[in-house]
Amino acid sequence: MILAVLTVAGTAATMGLRNAVHCVLALTLGFTGVAMLYLQLGAQFVGFTQILVYIGAVAILAVFAIMMTHNDQPMDLPDSHSAWVAGCIVAVAVFAVLARAIVSSATTPQSQPQPAASVQQIGDALMHRFVLPLEIMGVLLTAALIGAVVIAMDRREEMK
Amino acid sequence: MSSLQSYLILSSLLFSIGLAGALTRRNAILVLIGIELMLNAANLNFIAFWRYGPNPEALTGIMFTIFSISIAAAEAAVGLSIILAAYRHSRTTNLDQMNSLKG
Amino acid sequence: MTWIVPYLWLVPALPMLAAGISALLGRRSRATAAALAIGSMAISFLLSLGALIHVLTSHGGDRIFTFNFRWFQFGNEWLKLGWVLDPLTAVMLVMVTFVGLLIFLYSIGYMAHDDNFTRFFCFLALFAGAMLGVVIANSLLLLFMCWEIVGLTSYLLIGFWYHKPEAAAAAKKAFIVTRIGDLGFLLGMVWLYAQSGTLLFFDSGVGCLESSSLTHLVAHTTILGLTVSSAIGILIFCGAAGKSGQVPLHVWLPDAMEGPTPVSALIHAATMVAAGVFLIARIYPLMAAGAPLMSAYAGSLSPTIALQVVTWVGAITALFGALIAVAQFDIKRILAYSTISQLGYMMMGLGVGGVAVGMFHLITHAFFKSLLFLGAGSVIHGCAGEQDIRRMGGLHKHMRITFYTYTAGMLALCGFPLFFSGFWSKDDILRSALTWSVSRAPFYMGAFGALLTAFYMTRQVFYVFGGNNRLVATSHDDPALAAHFEDPHHHAAHHRHESPAVMTVPLVILAAFAILLGFIGTPAWPWFQSFLDGTHTTFAFSAFSGLNVLPVMASSSLLVFCGLGLGWALYGHRPIQSSQAPDALGAIQPSIFSFLSHAFYVDDLYRATLIRLNTWLSKLCDWFDRWVWNGAVQTISYFVVGIAHLDNFFDAAVVNSGFDEGCQGVSRGGQILSLLQGGQVQSYMRIIGCALIVLVLYLLWGAKI
């Protein structure tokens, strides 16, 4: 529960703070909370992966982007209240519906033994059963990398 | 309410928060962060179902989550580079001002 | 000479062609117009001679040559036209072309000073062509068409000096009165076509004058017990009565003298008025068909109703015309009434004696009457336009050729015994009338008419040629007439001389024929009659002792001498002194004389009744047209305009505004919908979120329900 509260607080802060850098820092906190939740659920590998990738890469990347677009000055929340209110209403409605769906669905037995998810097993699965998605993932990451570089490259350098 | 349900409610809460942020923030980067949050919530959903679901030996949940994380990372990179390019073009990251596709 | 038959159409076509070309010429081409007319007439004359020779040399059998062709088709039937060459046609052709040619030559001199010389010859040629068309027509329809053209040219020529109101009125009168007769003609023609299916006279056995059709026509009877053939004959006779000036349709002939004298000679003496007689002669088989045999005279038939009608009308006309002619003072009017009288004789002759009798008188009359008219024209020309006989006189000294030829014509008309053609032809008629089975009244009427004829002609000759010069200078109101009659050569009142040779030569030729033509029809050698009837004849004086021949000759000669004597006693014995002196007969019997001089007041009767009726009817029609038809048309037009206004209003207020509203609605809708595409990414996402909610709700509740 504590973790839950922590996570929620972190994400709420992410979305609510004015300063973009503060938002990203709060985001880090939220990611950490989610990683803890993964650990609690018994998916250790995923948890550590989460910390590594998200906190170590995505958040840092976001900070870089913020810095490069000169957004580190504090700025206001959205201009019109109506847009902000509408967005919140939609989000709340979505949550309400989802919650309702969850609560009213059939439940499963409470206790279940902790499943084993050792790294070796994960590695095995990756190499045997999930080898194709793994390879595709590699290609995708390569393409994304190249694409990101191409898109964000300074055009003036190219013309020289 | 079982643990599964509580985890699910948590993930949906995270999802709505991320959605609220994506819908309301002006800054494009923060919208992207909101989307990342939504992806995280979905991952949490996967793991919860893996833990409390019918067939944990298949490790499907974990696999899916691993792939989702990596894809999210790639997408964040590409998205941010797009925002950078757009910033260079229009000198702003204010989403309200990027409305040249309007009809 | 059989080649002549298919080319017979040239005889009327050449003068018509000349007329057509003359119509295109200007006023200056006088010589060309005259040359065309005379040339075409001469060629037609030669062709007619050829036709006559052809008929003469064909012996025995059928002497009727036809050339029929199809004109146009309606329904399953073909309308056929054609021309025919038989003895009747041949004789008529030669007469018309010869007399026409002479009159054309005369007109060169007579119309020499007229401005409208070209127009005159154009109309003359057109008339000649149409008249020849009437003669050769084998189809009643073709005959009717040419008949109408003849009537048209008569109108044109009577009203030649159209700025003279009397001339224009006379032309109109002539046309309308003959039209009334033509109505009967048309009805008869239509009836004939309906009954017999063809309008061709001779068509290898199926023509309407041939026996098969005639028996069919005779077999049916209609109202009053008339056979269909007689009824049709009477209707067609109406047309002939109009054209030939029989009573009561005679009123146009005297007024027709308003035209130039050559016109009077050609049309109203020799040819057109003879067309009526010719028509009856042509359809004689129709009129004589179905006559019941009488037992009293072997081989003689009791006449049909149609022929009886023809005879009575002819006899009445003969007497009527002669009576009126006695009391006239215009030189041409005397001749006009004389013509009416002689036409009556011709009709009577057709009725009592048949085709040969009537046609003989027609041929002789053509020559001497045209001679008399041309002589009168010469007199008028010499007197510079004077037409009143009281103001003429003493011309026998100055115009000798005219005087001699005129006297010859006058004696021929009277029927002076033995030497003049009129005697033989009139005798034929009287002889046939004497033995007419129905009644002797026509004979007496004809005899009295002969007396009167001699009387009034003597009167006229003494007035015009005898006595002293009573001419006074006259002035003509109409400039055209003045130009016509006054020219440098005529010094009006006091210097009168003979007409030029171009006018006197035709007179002499006609006079010769007036004398000689009689000899082809005497009882001793009835060549003419046998030619027409198809019988063979020889020259034999013994024929003079035939039935009634000598008695009729003697009595008619007696009548003629009586008439001449009376005329001399009243008019020649004491020469007329002045133009103001009353007429000798008028002094004796003033009331009868004035009654006769007003032509039995027939014209006035017509004016009071028929003309008034016609005027009233035309006023009624005018009112009707102005208020009823005009009103209807105006109402409809107002209605249409009203609808147009309504339509305009509808279009502007409803259609336009509706359309505008529609367009505005669409643009407003577009404006509203464009709000959705704000370009704002976050609004798009909001919408996606809403859609997600809706979807999930649907899945949830849809699944549950």
PDB file of C-alpha atoms in Angstrom, chain A residues 4 7-8 11-12 14-18 23-24 27 31 37-38 40-43 45-46 50 53-54 58 61-62 65-66 68-71 75-79 84 87-88 90-91 94-95 98 102-103 105 107-108 110 112-115 117 121-122 125-126 129-130 133-134 137 140-141 144 148 151-154, chain B residues 1-10 12-27 29-30 33-34 36-37 39-40 43-44 47-48 50-54 56-60 62-63 65-78 80-85 87-88 93-94 96:
ATOM      1  CA  ALA A   4       1.013   2.421  -4.082  1.00  0.00           C
ATOM      2  CA  THR A   7       3.690   5.790  -6.840  1.00  0.00           C
ATOM      3  CA  VAL A   8       0.490   7.653  -7.155  1.00  0.00           C
ATOM      4  CA  THR A  11       2.827  10.465 -10.892  1.00  0.00           C
ATOM      5  CA  ALA A  12       0.327  12.999  -9.759  1.00  0.00           C
ATOM      6  CA  THR A  14       4.537  14.657 -12.475  1.00  0.00           C
ATOM      7  CA  MET A  15       1.405  15.756 -14.073  1.00  0.00           C
ATOM      8  CA  GLY A  16       0.694  18.645 -11.827  1.00  0.00           C
ATOM      9  CA  LEU A  17       3.932  20.521 -11.324  1.00  0.00           C
ATOM     10  CA  ARG A  18       4.636  23.679 -13.139  1.00  0.00           C
ATOM     11  CA  CYS A  23       7.957  17.127 -13.327  1.00  0.00           C
ATOM     12  CA  VAL A  24      10.670  14.876 -14.615  1.00  0.00           C
ATOM     13  CA  LEU A  27       8.470  11.120 -12.773  1.00  0.00           C
ATOM     14  CA  PHE A  31       9.074   5.055 -11.915  1.00  0.00           C
ATOM     15  CA  LEU A  37       5.781  -2.802  -7.124  1.00  0.00           C
ATOM     16  CA  TYR A  38       7.312  -5.098  -9.677  1.00  0.00           C
ATOM     17  CA  GLN A  40       6.794  -6.942  -4.666  1.00  0.00           C
ATOM     18  CA  LEU A  41       4.974  -8.896  -7.326  1.00  0.00           C
ATOM     19  CA  GLY A  42       7.962 -11.154  -7.761  1.00  0.00           C
ATOM     20  CA  ALA A  43       9.143  -9.982 -11.146  1.00  0.00           C
ATOM     21  CA  PHE A  45      14.114  -8.939 -13.572  1.00  0.00           C
ATOM     22  CA  VAL A  46      11.431  -6.650 -14.824  1.00  0.00           C
ATOM     23  CA  GLN A  50      12.469  -0.818 -15.306  1.00  0.00           C
ATOM     24  CA  VAL A  53      15.754   1.654 -18.801  1.00  0.00           C
ATOM     25  CA  TYR A  54      13.130   4.010 -17.640  1.00  0.00           C
ATOM     26  CA  VAL A  58      13.949   7.737 -20.556  1.00  0.00           C
ATOM     27  CA  LEU A  61      16.346  11.755 -22.114  1.00  0.00           C
ATOM     28  CA  ALA A  62      13.362  13.788 -21.082  1.00  0.00           C
ATOM     29  CA  ALA A  65      14.929  17.334 -24.250  1.00  0.00           C
ATOM     30  CA  ILE A  66      13.652  19.838 -21.735  1.00  0.00           C
ATOM     31  CA  MET A  68      17.497  21.607 -25.213  1.00  0.00           C
ATOM     32  CA  THR A  69      14.107  23.158 -25.806  1.00  0.00           C
ATOM     33  CA  HIS A  70      14.638  25.725 -23.154  1.00  0.00           C
ATOM     34  CA  ASN A  71      11.709  24.700 -21.139  1.00  0.00           C
ATOM     35  CA  MET A  75       5.473  27.946 -17.208  1.00  0.00           C
ATOM     36  CA  ASP A  76       1.728  28.026 -16.562  1.00  0.00           C
ATOM     37  CA  LEU A  77      -0.659  25.233 -16.697  1.00  0.00           C
ATOM     38  CA  PRO A  78      -2.854  25.110 -19.758  1.00  0.00           C
ATOM     39  CA  ASP A  79      -4.361  28.363 -20.941  1.00  0.00           C
ATOM     40  CA  TRP A  84      -7.988  21.489 -18.551  1.00  0.00           C
ATOM     41  CA  GLY A  87      -9.239  16.658 -20.003  1.00  0.00           C
ATOM     42  CA  CYS A  88      -9.649  15.900 -16.331  1.00  0.00           C
ATOM     43  CA  VAL A  90     -12.317  12.513 -19.521  1.00  0.00           C
ATOM     44  CA  ALA A  91      -9.563  10.981 -17.423  1.00  0.00           C
ATOM     45  CA  VAL A  94     -12.022   6.581 -17.985  1.00  0.00           C
ATOM     46  CA  PHE A  95     -10.863   5.658 -14.502  1.00  0.00           C
ATOM     47  CA  LEU A  98     -12.199   0.882 -15.716  1.00  0.00           C
ATOM     48  CA  ILE A 102     -12.500  -4.344 -12.553  1.00  0.00           C
ATOM     49  CA  VAL A 103     -14.568  -4.393  -9.432  1.00  0.00           C
ATOM     50  CA  SER A 105     -15.562  -8.809 -12.686  1.00  0.00           C
ATOM     51  CA  THR A 107     -12.405 -12.802  -8.747  1.00  0.00           C
ATOM     52  CA  THR A 108      -9.702 -15.384  -8.613  1.00  0.00           C
ATOM     53  CA  GLN A 110      -6.603 -15.262  -3.188  1.00  0.00           C
ATOM     54  CA  GLN A 112      -1.188 -18.422  -5.026  1.00  0.00           C
ATOM     55  CA  PRO A 113       2.358 -19.587  -4.606  1.00  0.00           C
ATOM     56  CA  GLN A 114       4.968 -17.193  -5.760  1.00  0.00           C
ATOM     57  CA  PRO A 115       5.917 -18.179  -9.244  1.00  0.00           C
ATOM     58  CA  ALA A 117      11.026 -16.304 -12.447  1.00  0.00           C
ATOM     59  CA  GLN A 121      14.455 -19.022 -17.018  1.00  0.00           C
ATOM     60  CA  ILE A 122      13.898 -15.670 -18.587  1.00  0.00           C
ATOM     61  CA  ALA A 125      12.565 -18.195 -22.764  1.00  0.00           C
ATOM     62  CA  LEU A 126      14.147 -15.349 -24.649  1.00  0.00           C
ATOM     63  CA  ARG A 129      10.458 -19.351 -27.320  1.00  0.00           C
ATOM     64  CA  PHE A 130      10.661 -15.671 -27.806  1.00  0.00           C
ATOM     65  CA  PRO A 133      10.357 -11.067 -30.985  1.00  0.00           C
ATOM     66  CA  LEU A 134      13.838 -10.579 -29.569  1.00  0.00           C
ATOM     67  CA  MET A 137      13.116  -5.878 -31.129  1.00  0.00           C
ATOM     68  CA  LEU A 140      13.275  -1.974 -34.122  1.00  0.00           C
ATOM     69  CA  LEU A 141      15.702  -0.448 -31.674  1.00  0.00           C
ATOM     70  CA  ALA A 144      14.492   3.891 -33.846  1.00  0.00           C
ATOM     71  CA  ALA A 148      15.914   9.604 -33.958  1.00  0.00           C
ATOM     72  CA  ILE A 151      15.158  13.509 -37.299  1.00  0.00           C
ATOM     73  CA  ALA A 152      16.941  15.472 -34.667  1.00  0.00           C
ATOM     74  CA  MET A 153      20.028  16.108 -36.727  1.00  0.00           C
ATOM     75  CA  ASP A 154      20.933  19.648 -37.433  1.00  0.00           C
TER      76      ASP A 154
ATOM     77  CA  MET B   1     -11.329  -7.282  -3.214  1.00  0.00           C
ATOM     78  CA  SER B   2      -8.506  -9.498  -4.088  1.00  0.00           C
ATOM     79  CA  SER B   3      -4.919  -8.445  -4.540  1.00  0.00           C
ATOM     80  CA  LEU B   4      -5.266  -8.731  -8.214  1.00  0.00           C
ATOM     81  CA  GLN B   5      -8.132  -6.345  -8.234  1.00  0.00           C
ATOM     82  CA  SER B   6      -6.302  -3.884  -6.067  1.00  0.00           C
ATOM     83  CA  TYR B   7      -3.288  -4.013  -8.360  1.00  0.00           C
ATOM     84  CA  LEU B   8      -5.572  -3.530 -11.311  1.00  0.00           C
ATOM     85  CA  ILE B   9      -7.213  -0.548  -9.757  1.00  0.00           C
ATOM     86  CA  LEU B  10      -3.831   0.898  -9.043  1.00  0.00           C
ATOM     87  CA  SER B  12      -5.917   2.035 -13.908  1.00  0.00           C
ATOM     88  CA  LEU B  13      -5.402   4.927 -11.558  1.00  0.00           C
ATOM     89  CA  LEU B  14      -1.918   5.391 -12.904  1.00  0.00           C
ATOM     90  CA  PHE B  15      -3.353   5.177 -16.404  1.00  0.00           C
ATOM     91  CA  SER B  16      -5.926   7.883 -15.761  1.00  0.00           C
ATOM     92  CA  ILE B  17      -3.345  10.139 -14.210  1.00  0.00           C
ATOM     93  CA  GLY B  18      -1.132   9.702 -17.204  1.00  0.00           C
ATOM     94  CA  LEU B  19      -4.117  10.363 -19.472  1.00  0.00           C
ATOM     95  CA  ALA B  20      -5.068  13.475 -17.582  1.00  0.00           C
ATOM     96  CA  GLY B  21      -1.593  14.769 -17.936  1.00  0.00           C
ATOM     97  CA  ALA B  22      -1.462  13.963 -21.636  1.00  0.00           C
ATOM     98  CA  LEU B  23      -4.727  15.716 -22.225  1.00  0.00           C
ATOM     99  CA  THR B  24      -4.090  18.817 -20.237  1.00  0.00           C
ATOM    100  CA  ARG B  25      -0.405  19.766 -20.352  1.00  0.00           C
ATOM    101  CA  ARG B  26       0.691  22.337 -22.856  1.00  0.00           C
ATOM    102  CA  ASN B  27       4.217  21.252 -23.122  1.00  0.00           C
ATOM    103  CA  ILE B  29       7.423  16.781 -23.703  1.00  0.00           C
ATOM    104  CA  LEU B  30       5.178  16.486 -20.709  1.00  0.00           C
ATOM    105  CA  ILE B  33       5.886  11.695 -20.332  1.00  0.00           C
ATOM    106  CA  GLY B  34       2.195  11.181 -19.697  1.00  0.00           C
ATOM    107  CA  GLU B  36       5.085   6.894 -20.854  1.00  0.00           C
ATOM    108  CA  LEU B  37       3.163   6.748 -17.641  1.00  0.00           C
ATOM    109  CA  LEU B  39       2.584   2.505 -20.820  1.00  0.00           C
ATOM    110  CA  ASN B  40       3.937   1.863 -17.361  1.00  0.00           C
ATOM    111  CA  ASN B  43       3.072  -3.012 -17.865  1.00  0.00           C
ATOM    112  CA  LEU B  44       1.965  -3.139 -14.259  1.00  0.00           C
ATOM    113  CA  ILE B  47       2.821  -8.277 -14.278  1.00  0.00           C
ATOM    114  CA  ALA B  48      -0.185  -8.359 -11.964  1.00  0.00           C
ATOM    115  CA  TRP B  50       1.198 -12.840 -14.563  1.00  0.00           C
ATOM    116  CA  ARG B  51       1.484 -13.080 -10.824  1.00  0.00           C
ATOM    117  CA  TYR B  52      -2.105 -13.835 -10.117  1.00  0.00           C
ATOM    118  CA  GLY B  53      -3.115 -15.321 -13.436  1.00  0.00           C
ATOM    119  CA  PRO B  54      -3.665 -18.902 -14.456  1.00  0.00           C
ATOM    120  CA  PRO B  56       2.711 -18.169 -14.533  1.00  0.00           C
ATOM    121  CA  GLU B  57       5.181 -20.844 -15.715  1.00  0.00           C
ATOM    122  CA  ALA B  58       4.956 -19.641 -19.280  1.00  0.00           C
ATOM    123  CA  LEU B  59       6.547 -16.369 -18.330  1.00  0.00           C
ATOM    124  CA  THR B  60       4.387 -14.663 -20.905  1.00  0.00           C
ATOM    125  CA  ILE B  62       7.318 -11.045 -18.068  1.00  0.00           C
ATOM    126  CA  MET B  63       8.290 -11.370 -21.667  1.00  0.00           C
ATOM    127  CA  THR B  65       6.608  -6.504 -20.206  1.00  0.00           C
ATOM    128  CA  ILE B  66      10.250  -6.654 -21.176  1.00  0.00           C
ATOM    129  CA  PHE B  67       9.405  -6.049 -24.773  1.00  0.00           C
ATOM    130  CA  SER B  68       7.008  -3.290 -23.859  1.00  0.00           C
ATOM    131  CA  ILE B  69       9.659  -1.499 -21.870  1.00  0.00           C
ATOM    132  CA  SER B  70      12.137  -1.621 -24.690  1.00  0.00           C
ATOM    133  CA  ILE B  71       9.617  -0.457 -27.211  1.00  0.00           C
ATOM    134  CA  ALA B  72       8.563   2.345 -24.932  1.00  0.00           C
ATOM    135  CA  ALA B  73      12.119   3.447 -24.659  1.00  0.00           C
ATOM    136  CA  ALA B  74      12.581   3.463 -28.411  1.00  0.00           C
ATOM    137  CA  GLU B  75       9.400   5.357 -28.896  1.00  0.00           C
ATOM    138  CA  ALA B  76      10.366   7.911 -26.292  1.00  0.00           C
ATOM    139  CA  ALA B  77      13.607   8.497 -28.102  1.00  0.00           C
ATOM    140  CA  VAL B  78      11.992   8.960 -31.454  1.00  0.00           C
ATOM    141  CA  LEU B  80      11.618  13.428 -28.304  1.00  0.00           C
ATOM    142  CA  SER B  81      13.715  13.794 -31.403  1.00  0.00           C
ATOM    143  CA  ILE B  82      10.589  14.777 -33.296  1.00  0.00           C
ATOM    144  CA  ILE B  83       9.805  17.354 -30.668  1.00  0.00           C
ATOM    145  CA  LEU B  84      13.314  18.692 -31.008  1.00  0.00           C
ATOM    146  CA  ALA B  85      12.937  19.006 -34.733  1.00  0.00           C
ATOM    147  CA  TYR B  87      11.082  23.024 -31.747  1.00  0.00           C
ATOM    148  CA  ARG B  88      13.803  24.000 -34.175  1.00  0.00           C
ATOM    149  CA  THR B  93       6.984  23.423 -27.628  1.00  0.00           C
ATOM    150  CA  ASN B  94       3.572  24.739 -26.919  1.00  0.00           C
ATOM    151  CA  ASP B  96      -1.613  24.777 -28.684  1.00  0.00           C
TER     152      ASP B  96
END
